[in-house]
Coordinates of C-alpha atoms in Angstrom, one line a residue:
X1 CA 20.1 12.3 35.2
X2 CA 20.4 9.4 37.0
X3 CA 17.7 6.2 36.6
X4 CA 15.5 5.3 39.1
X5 CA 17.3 1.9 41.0
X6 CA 14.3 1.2 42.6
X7 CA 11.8 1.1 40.0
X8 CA 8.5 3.6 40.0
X9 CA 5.4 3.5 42.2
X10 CA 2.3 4.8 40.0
X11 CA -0.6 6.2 41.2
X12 CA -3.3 4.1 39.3
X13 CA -5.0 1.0 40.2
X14 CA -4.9 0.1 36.8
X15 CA -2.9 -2.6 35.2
X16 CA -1.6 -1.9 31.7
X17 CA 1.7 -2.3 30.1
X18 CA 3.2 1.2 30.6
X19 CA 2.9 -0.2 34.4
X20 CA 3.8 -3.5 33.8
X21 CA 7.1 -2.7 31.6
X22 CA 7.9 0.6 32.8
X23 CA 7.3 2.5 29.3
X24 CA 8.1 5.7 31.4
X25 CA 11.6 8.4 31.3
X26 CA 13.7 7.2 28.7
X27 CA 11.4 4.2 27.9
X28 CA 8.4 6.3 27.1
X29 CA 9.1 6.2 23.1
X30 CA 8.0 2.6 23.8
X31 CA 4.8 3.0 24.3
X32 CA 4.5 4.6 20.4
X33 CA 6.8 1.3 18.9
X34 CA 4.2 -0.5 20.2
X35 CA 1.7 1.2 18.6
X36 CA 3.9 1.8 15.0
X37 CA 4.3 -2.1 15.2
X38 CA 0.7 -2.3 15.2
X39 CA -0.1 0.0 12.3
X40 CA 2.9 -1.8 10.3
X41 CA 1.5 -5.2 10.6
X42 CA -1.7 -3.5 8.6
X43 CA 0.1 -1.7 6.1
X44 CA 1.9 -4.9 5.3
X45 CA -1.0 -7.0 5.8
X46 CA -2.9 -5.1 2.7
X47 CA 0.3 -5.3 0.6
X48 CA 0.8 -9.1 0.9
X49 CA -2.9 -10.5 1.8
X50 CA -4.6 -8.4 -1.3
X51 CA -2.2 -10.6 -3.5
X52 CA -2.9 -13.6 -2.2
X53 CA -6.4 -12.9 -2.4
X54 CA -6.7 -12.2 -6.2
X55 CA -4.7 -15.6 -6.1
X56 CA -6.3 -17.9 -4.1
X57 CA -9.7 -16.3 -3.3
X58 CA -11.5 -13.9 -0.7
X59 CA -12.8 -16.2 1.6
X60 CA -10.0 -18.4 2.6
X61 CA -7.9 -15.3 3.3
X62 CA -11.0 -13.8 5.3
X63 CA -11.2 -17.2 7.5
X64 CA -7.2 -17.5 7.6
X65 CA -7.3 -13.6 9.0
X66 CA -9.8 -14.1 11.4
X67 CA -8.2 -17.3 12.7
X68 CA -4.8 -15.2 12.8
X69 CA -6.3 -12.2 14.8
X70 CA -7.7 -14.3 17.2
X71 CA -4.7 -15.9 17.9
X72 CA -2.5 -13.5 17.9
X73 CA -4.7 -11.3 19.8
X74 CA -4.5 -13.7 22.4
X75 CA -1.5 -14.5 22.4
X76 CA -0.7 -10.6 23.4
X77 CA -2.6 -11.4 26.3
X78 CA 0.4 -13.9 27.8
X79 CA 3.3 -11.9 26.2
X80 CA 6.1 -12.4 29.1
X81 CA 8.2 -9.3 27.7
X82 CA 7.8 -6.0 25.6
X83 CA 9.5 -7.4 22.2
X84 CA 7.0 -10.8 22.1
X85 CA 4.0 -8.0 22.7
X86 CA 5.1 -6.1 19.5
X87 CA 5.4 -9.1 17.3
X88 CA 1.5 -10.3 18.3
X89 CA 0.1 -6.9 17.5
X90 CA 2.3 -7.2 14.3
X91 CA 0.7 -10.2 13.6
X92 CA -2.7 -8.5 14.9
X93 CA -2.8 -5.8 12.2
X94 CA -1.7 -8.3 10.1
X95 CA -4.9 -10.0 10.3
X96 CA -7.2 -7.0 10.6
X97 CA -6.5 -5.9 6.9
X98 CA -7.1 -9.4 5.7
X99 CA -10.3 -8.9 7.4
X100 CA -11.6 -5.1 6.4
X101 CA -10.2 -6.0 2.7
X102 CA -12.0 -9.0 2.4
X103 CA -15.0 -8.4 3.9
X104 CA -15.3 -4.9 1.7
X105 CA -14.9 -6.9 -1.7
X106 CA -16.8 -9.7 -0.5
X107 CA -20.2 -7.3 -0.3
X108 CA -18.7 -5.4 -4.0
X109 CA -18.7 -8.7 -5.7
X110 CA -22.1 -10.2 -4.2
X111 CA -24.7 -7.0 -4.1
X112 CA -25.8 -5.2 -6.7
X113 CA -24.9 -1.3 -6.7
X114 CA -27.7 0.2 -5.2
X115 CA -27.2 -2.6 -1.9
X116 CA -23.3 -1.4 -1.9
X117 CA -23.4 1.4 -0.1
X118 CA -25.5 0.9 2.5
X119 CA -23.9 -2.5 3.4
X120 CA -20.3 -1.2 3.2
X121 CA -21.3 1.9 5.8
X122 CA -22.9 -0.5 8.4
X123 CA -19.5 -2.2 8.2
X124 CA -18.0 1.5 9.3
X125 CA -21.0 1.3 11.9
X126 CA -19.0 -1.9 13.5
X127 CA -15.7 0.1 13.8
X128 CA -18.4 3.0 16.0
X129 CA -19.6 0.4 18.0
X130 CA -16.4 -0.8 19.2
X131 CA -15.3 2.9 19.7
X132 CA -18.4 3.1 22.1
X133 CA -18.2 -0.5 23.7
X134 CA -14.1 -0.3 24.9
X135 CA -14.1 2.4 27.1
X136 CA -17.0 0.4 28.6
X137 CA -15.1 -2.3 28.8
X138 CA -11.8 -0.9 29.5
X139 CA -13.4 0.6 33.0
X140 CA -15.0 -2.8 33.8
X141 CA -11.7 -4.8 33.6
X142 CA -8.8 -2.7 34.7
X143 CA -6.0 -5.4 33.9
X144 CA -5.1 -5.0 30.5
X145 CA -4.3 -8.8 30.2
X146 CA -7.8 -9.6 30.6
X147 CA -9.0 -6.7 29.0
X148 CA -7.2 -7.9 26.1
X149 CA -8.3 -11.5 26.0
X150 CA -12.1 -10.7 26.2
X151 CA -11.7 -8.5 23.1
X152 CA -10.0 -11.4 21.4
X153 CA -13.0 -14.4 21.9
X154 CA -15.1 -13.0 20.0
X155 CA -13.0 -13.2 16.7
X156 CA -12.7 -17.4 17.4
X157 CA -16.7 -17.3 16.9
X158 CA -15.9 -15.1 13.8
X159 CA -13.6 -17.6 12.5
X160 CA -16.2 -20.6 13.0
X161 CA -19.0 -18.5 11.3
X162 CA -16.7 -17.6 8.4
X163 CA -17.0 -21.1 7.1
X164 CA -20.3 -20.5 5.9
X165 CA -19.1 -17.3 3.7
X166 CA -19.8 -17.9 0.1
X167 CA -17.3 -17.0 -2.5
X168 CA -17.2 -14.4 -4.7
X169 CA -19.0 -15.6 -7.7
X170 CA -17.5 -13.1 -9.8
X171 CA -13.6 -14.7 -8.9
X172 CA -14.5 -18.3 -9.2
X173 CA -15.7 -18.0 -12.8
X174 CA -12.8 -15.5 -13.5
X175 CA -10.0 -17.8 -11.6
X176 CA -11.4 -21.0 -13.8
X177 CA -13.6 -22.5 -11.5
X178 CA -17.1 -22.4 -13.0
X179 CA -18.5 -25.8 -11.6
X180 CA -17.7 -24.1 -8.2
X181 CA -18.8 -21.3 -8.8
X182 CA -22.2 -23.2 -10.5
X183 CA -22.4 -24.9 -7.1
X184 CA -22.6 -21.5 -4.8
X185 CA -24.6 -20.1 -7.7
X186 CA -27.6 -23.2 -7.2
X187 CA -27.2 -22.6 -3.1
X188 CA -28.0 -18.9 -3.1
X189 CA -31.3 -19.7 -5.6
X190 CA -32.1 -22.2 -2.7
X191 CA -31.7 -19.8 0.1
X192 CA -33.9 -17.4 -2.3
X193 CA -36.7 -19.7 -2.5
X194 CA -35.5 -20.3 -6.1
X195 CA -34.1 -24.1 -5.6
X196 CA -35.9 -25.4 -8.6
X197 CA -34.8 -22.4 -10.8
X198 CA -31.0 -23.0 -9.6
X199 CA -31.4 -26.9 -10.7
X200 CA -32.3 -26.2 -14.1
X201 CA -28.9 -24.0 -14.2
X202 CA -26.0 -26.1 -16.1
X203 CA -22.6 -25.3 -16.6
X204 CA -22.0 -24.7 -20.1
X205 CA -24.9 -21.8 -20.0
X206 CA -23.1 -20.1 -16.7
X207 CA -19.7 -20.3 -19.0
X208 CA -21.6 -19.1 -21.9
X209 CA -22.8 -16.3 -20.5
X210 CA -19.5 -15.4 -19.4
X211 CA -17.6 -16.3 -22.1
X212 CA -16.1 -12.4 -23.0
X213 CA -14.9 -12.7 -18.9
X214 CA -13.4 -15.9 -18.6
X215 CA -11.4 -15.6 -22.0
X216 CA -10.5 -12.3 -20.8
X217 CA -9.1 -13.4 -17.2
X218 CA -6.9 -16.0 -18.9
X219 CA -4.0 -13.0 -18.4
X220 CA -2.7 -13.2 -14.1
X221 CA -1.9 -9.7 -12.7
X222 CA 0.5 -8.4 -9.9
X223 CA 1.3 -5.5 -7.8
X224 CA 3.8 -4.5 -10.2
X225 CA 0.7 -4.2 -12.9
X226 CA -1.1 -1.6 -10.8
X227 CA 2.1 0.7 -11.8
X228 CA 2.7 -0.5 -15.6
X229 CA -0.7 -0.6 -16.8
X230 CA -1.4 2.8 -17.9
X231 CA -5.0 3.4 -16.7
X232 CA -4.5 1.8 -13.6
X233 CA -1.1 4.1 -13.1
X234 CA -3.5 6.7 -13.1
X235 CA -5.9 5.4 -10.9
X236 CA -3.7 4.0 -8.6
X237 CA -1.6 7.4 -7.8
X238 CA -5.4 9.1 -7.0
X239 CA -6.5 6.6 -5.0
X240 CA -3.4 6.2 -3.2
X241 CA -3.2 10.0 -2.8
X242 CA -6.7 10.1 -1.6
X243 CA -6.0 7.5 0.7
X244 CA -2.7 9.1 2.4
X245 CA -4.7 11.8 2.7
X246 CA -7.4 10.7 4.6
X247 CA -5.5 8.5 7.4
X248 CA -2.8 11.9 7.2
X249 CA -5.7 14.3 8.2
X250 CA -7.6 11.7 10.3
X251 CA -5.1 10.7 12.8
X252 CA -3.8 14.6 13.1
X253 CA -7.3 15.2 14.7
X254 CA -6.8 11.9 17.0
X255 CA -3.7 13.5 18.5
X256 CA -4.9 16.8 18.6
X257 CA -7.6 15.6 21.5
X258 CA -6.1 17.3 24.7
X259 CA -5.8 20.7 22.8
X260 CA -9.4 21.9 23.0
X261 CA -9.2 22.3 26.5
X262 CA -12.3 19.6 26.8
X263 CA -13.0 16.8 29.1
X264 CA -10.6 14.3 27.1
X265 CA -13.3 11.6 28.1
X266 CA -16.8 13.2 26.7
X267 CA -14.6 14.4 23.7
X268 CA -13.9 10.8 22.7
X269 CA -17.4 10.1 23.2
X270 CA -18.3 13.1 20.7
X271 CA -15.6 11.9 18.4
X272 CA -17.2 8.6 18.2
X273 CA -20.9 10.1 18.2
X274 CA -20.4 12.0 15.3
X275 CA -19.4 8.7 13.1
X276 CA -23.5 8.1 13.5
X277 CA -24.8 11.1 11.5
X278 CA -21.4 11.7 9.2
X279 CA -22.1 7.7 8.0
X280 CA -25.8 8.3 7.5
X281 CA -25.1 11.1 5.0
X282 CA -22.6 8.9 3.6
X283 CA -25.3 6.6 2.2
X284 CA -27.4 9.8 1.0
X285 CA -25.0 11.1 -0.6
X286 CA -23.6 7.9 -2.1
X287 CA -26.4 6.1 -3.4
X288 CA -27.8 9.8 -4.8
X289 CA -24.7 12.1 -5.5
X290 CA -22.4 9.3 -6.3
X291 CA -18.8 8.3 -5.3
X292 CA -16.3 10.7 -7.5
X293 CA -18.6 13.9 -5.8
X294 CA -19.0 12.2 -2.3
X295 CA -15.5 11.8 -1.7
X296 CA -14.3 14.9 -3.1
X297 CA -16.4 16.5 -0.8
X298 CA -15.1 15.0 2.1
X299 CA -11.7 15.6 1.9
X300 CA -12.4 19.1 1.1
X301 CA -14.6 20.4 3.3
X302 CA -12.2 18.1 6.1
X303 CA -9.1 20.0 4.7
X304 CA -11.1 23.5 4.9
X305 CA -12.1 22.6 8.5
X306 CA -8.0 21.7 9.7
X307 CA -7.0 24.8 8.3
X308 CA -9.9 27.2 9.7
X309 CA -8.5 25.7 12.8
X310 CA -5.2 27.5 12.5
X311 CA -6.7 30.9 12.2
X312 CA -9.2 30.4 15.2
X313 CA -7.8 32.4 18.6
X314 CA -6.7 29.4 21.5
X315 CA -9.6 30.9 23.6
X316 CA -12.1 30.1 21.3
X317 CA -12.4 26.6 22.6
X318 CA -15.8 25.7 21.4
X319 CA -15.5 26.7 17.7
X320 CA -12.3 24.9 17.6
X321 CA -13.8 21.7 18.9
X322 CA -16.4 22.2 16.5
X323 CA -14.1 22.3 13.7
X324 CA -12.3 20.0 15.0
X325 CA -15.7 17.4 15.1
X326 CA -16.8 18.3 11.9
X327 CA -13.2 17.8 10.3
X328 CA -13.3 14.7 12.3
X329 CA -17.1 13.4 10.7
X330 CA -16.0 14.4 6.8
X331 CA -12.6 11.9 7.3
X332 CA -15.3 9.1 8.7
X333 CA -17.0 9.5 5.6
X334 CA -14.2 9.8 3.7
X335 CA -13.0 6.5 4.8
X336 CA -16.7 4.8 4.5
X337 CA -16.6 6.6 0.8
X338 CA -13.2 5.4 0.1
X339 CA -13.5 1.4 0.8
X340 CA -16.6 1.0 -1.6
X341 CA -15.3 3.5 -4.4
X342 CA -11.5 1.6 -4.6
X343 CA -13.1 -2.0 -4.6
X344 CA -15.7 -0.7 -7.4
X345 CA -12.8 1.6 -9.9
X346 CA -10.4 -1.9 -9.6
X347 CA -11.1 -4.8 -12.3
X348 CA -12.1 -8.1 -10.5
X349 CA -8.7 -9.9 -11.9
X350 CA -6.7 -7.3 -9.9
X351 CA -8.9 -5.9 -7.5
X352 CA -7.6 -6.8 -3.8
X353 CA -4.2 -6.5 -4.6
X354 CA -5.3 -2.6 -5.9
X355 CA -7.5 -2.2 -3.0
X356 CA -4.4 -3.3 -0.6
X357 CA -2.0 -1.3 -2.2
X358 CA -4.5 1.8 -2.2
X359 CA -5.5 1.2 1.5
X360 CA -1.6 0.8 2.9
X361 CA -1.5 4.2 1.7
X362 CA -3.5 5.2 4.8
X363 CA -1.5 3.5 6.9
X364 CA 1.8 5.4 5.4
X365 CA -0.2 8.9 6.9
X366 CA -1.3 7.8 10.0
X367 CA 2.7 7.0 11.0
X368 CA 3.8 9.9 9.6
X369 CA 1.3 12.5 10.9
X370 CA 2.8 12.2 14.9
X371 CA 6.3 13.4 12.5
X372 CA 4.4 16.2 11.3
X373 CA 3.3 17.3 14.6
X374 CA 6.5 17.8 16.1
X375 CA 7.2 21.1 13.3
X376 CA 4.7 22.6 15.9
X377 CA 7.2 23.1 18.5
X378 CA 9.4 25.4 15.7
X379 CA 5.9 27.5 14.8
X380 CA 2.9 26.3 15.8
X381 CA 0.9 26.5 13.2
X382 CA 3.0 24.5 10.8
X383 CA 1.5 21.1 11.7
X384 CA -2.5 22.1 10.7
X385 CA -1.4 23.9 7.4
X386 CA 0.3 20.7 6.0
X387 CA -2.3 18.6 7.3
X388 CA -5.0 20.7 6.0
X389 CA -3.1 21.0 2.5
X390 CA -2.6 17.2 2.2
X391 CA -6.1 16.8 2.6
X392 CA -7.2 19.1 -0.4
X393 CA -4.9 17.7 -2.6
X394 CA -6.6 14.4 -1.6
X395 CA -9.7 16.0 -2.4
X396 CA -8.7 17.4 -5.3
X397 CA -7.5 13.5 -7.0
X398 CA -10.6 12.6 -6.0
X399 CA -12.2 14.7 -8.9
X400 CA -9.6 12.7 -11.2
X401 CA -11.4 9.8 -10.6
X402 CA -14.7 8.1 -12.9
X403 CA -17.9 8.0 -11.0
X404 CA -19.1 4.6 -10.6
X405 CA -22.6 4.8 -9.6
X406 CA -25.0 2.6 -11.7
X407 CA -22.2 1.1 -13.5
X408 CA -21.7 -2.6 -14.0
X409 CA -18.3 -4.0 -11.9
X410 CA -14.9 -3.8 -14.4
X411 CA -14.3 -7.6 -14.3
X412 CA -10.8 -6.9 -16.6
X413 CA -8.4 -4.3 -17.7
X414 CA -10.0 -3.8 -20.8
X415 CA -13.8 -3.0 -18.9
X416 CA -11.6 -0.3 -17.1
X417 CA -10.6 1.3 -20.0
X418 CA -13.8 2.0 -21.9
X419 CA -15.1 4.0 -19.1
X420 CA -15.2 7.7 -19.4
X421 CA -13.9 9.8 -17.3
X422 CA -16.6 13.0 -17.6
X423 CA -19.5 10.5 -18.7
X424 CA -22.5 11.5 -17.2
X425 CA -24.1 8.7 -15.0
X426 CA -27.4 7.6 -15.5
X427 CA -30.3 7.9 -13.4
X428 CA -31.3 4.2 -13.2
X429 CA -29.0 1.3 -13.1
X430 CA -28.2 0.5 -16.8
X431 CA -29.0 -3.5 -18.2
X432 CA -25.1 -3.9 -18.2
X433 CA -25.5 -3.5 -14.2
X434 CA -28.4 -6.2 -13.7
X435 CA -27.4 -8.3 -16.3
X436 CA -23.8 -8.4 -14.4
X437 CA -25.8 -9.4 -11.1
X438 CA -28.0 -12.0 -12.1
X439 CA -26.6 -13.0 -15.7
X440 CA -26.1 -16.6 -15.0
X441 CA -29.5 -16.9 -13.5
X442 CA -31.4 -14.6 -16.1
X443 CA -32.6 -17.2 -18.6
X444 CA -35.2 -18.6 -15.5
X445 CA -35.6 -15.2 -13.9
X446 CA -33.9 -12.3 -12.2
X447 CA -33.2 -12.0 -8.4
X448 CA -32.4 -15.6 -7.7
X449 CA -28.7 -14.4 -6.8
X450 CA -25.4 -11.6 -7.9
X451 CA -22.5 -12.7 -8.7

């Protein structure tokens, strides 16, 4: 075939960067770099930014993140040429999985259990929001420079407001920093109504209280621990399993949209609708049923739903979009399930860089599903089975896993191994939990802060 010598006319009034750059013909593949670049720059993102965090704390790599994904954000919006757009939404999902990891162990280490799941879902709320607000937005501003620059303020006022984020308590006393974290400590009992109580707190009680921790922290962990260690072997290949799994089966659904023979429009709006109830039931079943059951569940009934869908006749359109809906609601769950169960199984010394290795997992399926798809074209109902296989397995390490409801945060190695794997949990949250909340503060009265 021969190329077109006088470029293409397109008949949209919208501005975007398949019009701009002519991602069209033999430069169509283009348009999914773009988006592989993106999904890179958070798989790396977990990898390097959940070390450094263990290192050198969770909020400066929160505020360094935001500050990064603002700028880079923006910058996408002046990109003169293909290539420089890649690099910025590198450097964009680079900075997202600074923030989602952050802000996820920042809520672990400060609330106390029964707070952690409700707070850690109405963070998944944000993501529904957004999924509701763009196409909103998106019809409002049809140049997708501008488009792209109003999405990206918001995340400077982010940056400013992220000064004011506390510390984890929990990492200051374990990193060495008690008189810091002594500080934070007397600030939250003021902000509590508790200022004199705070006062009266002194430094040599906060480190005497946590005396087993800090001499136990004294060892430093890396990425190359999370495979060593025994226990967190384990854990770490179920997690990362469960994790593969879920992004695997999530973004297969994503892809499949056009097939259900449904306005692609009011499907997306379904899609997004359903994140409402399926996160509700996430806190239910959380805060009642536990993590271990809550996310077994989900990748079972989600890999159950995928492959019903290859057995259901193509003019059954309805039942597959219900399927398809459903599948889609026990992934969102999954994921909610997933980001509070990974922060609470890893040990506070190693924690971030667990839950970044854990989570890149996720962004290992989502780039290979659109692989996986393509067996369709040989027999189409290759592509469903494997998806809906993965996700059982998922499921299925998911029951490999210690149920962490009611129990107090593993602040080392040694925490981690104690636990037992078929112990039952109990129905209230055990002294060890509240004493792990508001130990430092206990001698003038509990509530005045978590750490």
């Amino acid at each position: 075939t021969e190329p077109c010598l006088d470029g293409w006319v397109y008949n949209s009034t919208r501005d975007t960067i398949v019009t701009e750059w002519d991602l069209v013909c033999n430069s169509n593949k283009m348009k999914e770099m773009a988006q592989s670049v993106f999904m890179a720059g958070i798989l790396i993102g977990g990898l390097v930014l959940g070390d450094l965090s263990d290192r050198f704390g969770r909020r400066p790599i929160l505020t360094s993140s935001y500050l990064l994904l603002a700028a880079s954000s923006s910058g996408a919006a002046f990109s003169p040429t293909l290539p420089v757009y890649m690099v910025f939404r590198f450097l964009c999902g680079f900075g997202i999985s600074g923030i989602t990891l952050s802000t996820i162990i920042l809520i672990v280490e400060w609330l106390p259990t029964r707070m952690r799941a409700l707070m850690t879902t109405a963070v998944g709320y944000c993501y529904t929001i957004g999924q509701f607000l763009l196409p909103g937005l998106a019809y409002a501003i049809p140049q997708w420079r501008w488009l792209q620059l109003t999405v990206s303020i918001p995340f400077f006022i982010f940056f400013l407001s992220s000064w004011w984020t506390p510390e984890s308590i929990r990492w200051l006393v374990l990193s060495g920093k008690s008189s810091k974290a002594l500080k934070i400590l007397r600030r939250v009992a003021a902000f509590n109504g508790k200022k004199e109580e705070g006062q009266r707190l002194s430094l040599e009680e906060l480190k005497l209280n946590l005396q087993k921790e800090i001499s136990s922290a004294k060892a430093k962990y890396t990425a190359a621990d999370l495979f060593r260690i025994p226990v967190l072997r384990r854990m770490t290949f179920c997690l990362s399993l469960a994790w593969f799994a879920t992004g695997f089966a999530y973004y297969s659904l994503a892809m499949g949209v056009e097939e259900f023979g449904v306005n692609i429009y009011l499907l997306q709006i379904i899609f997004g609708g359903v994140d409402v109830p399926a996160k509700f039931i996430t806190i239910l079943s959380l805060s009642y049923m536990g993590r271990h059951t809550t996310e077994a569940a989900a990748l079972l009934l989600a890999g159950g739903a995928i492959l019903t869908l290859t057995f259901v006749p193509s003019d059954m359109q309805t039942l597959k979009t219900a399927l398809a809906v459903f599948g889609k609601g026990c992934l969102s769950s999954s994921f909610s399930c997933l980001f509070l169960y990974t922060s609470e199984l890893y040990p506070t010394v190693i924690r971030q860089t667990g839950m970044g290795a854990s989570n890149m997992w996720t962004r290992v399926g989502s780039m290979l599903a659109p692989l996986v798809k393509i067996t369709g074209e040989v027999q189409p109902i290759i592509p469903n089975v494997i998806y809906g296989t993965i996700a059982l397995l998922g499921g299925s390490a998911a029951l490999f896993l210690p149920e962490t409801l009611n129990r107090p945060l593993p602040e080392t190695i040694k925490d981690l191994e104690k636990w037992s794997l078929w112990a039952k949990k109990p129905k209230q949250e055990p002294e060890a939990e509240k004493a792990s909340q508001v130990i430092p503060l206990q001698p003038y009265g509990p509530g005045l802060g978590s750490s």
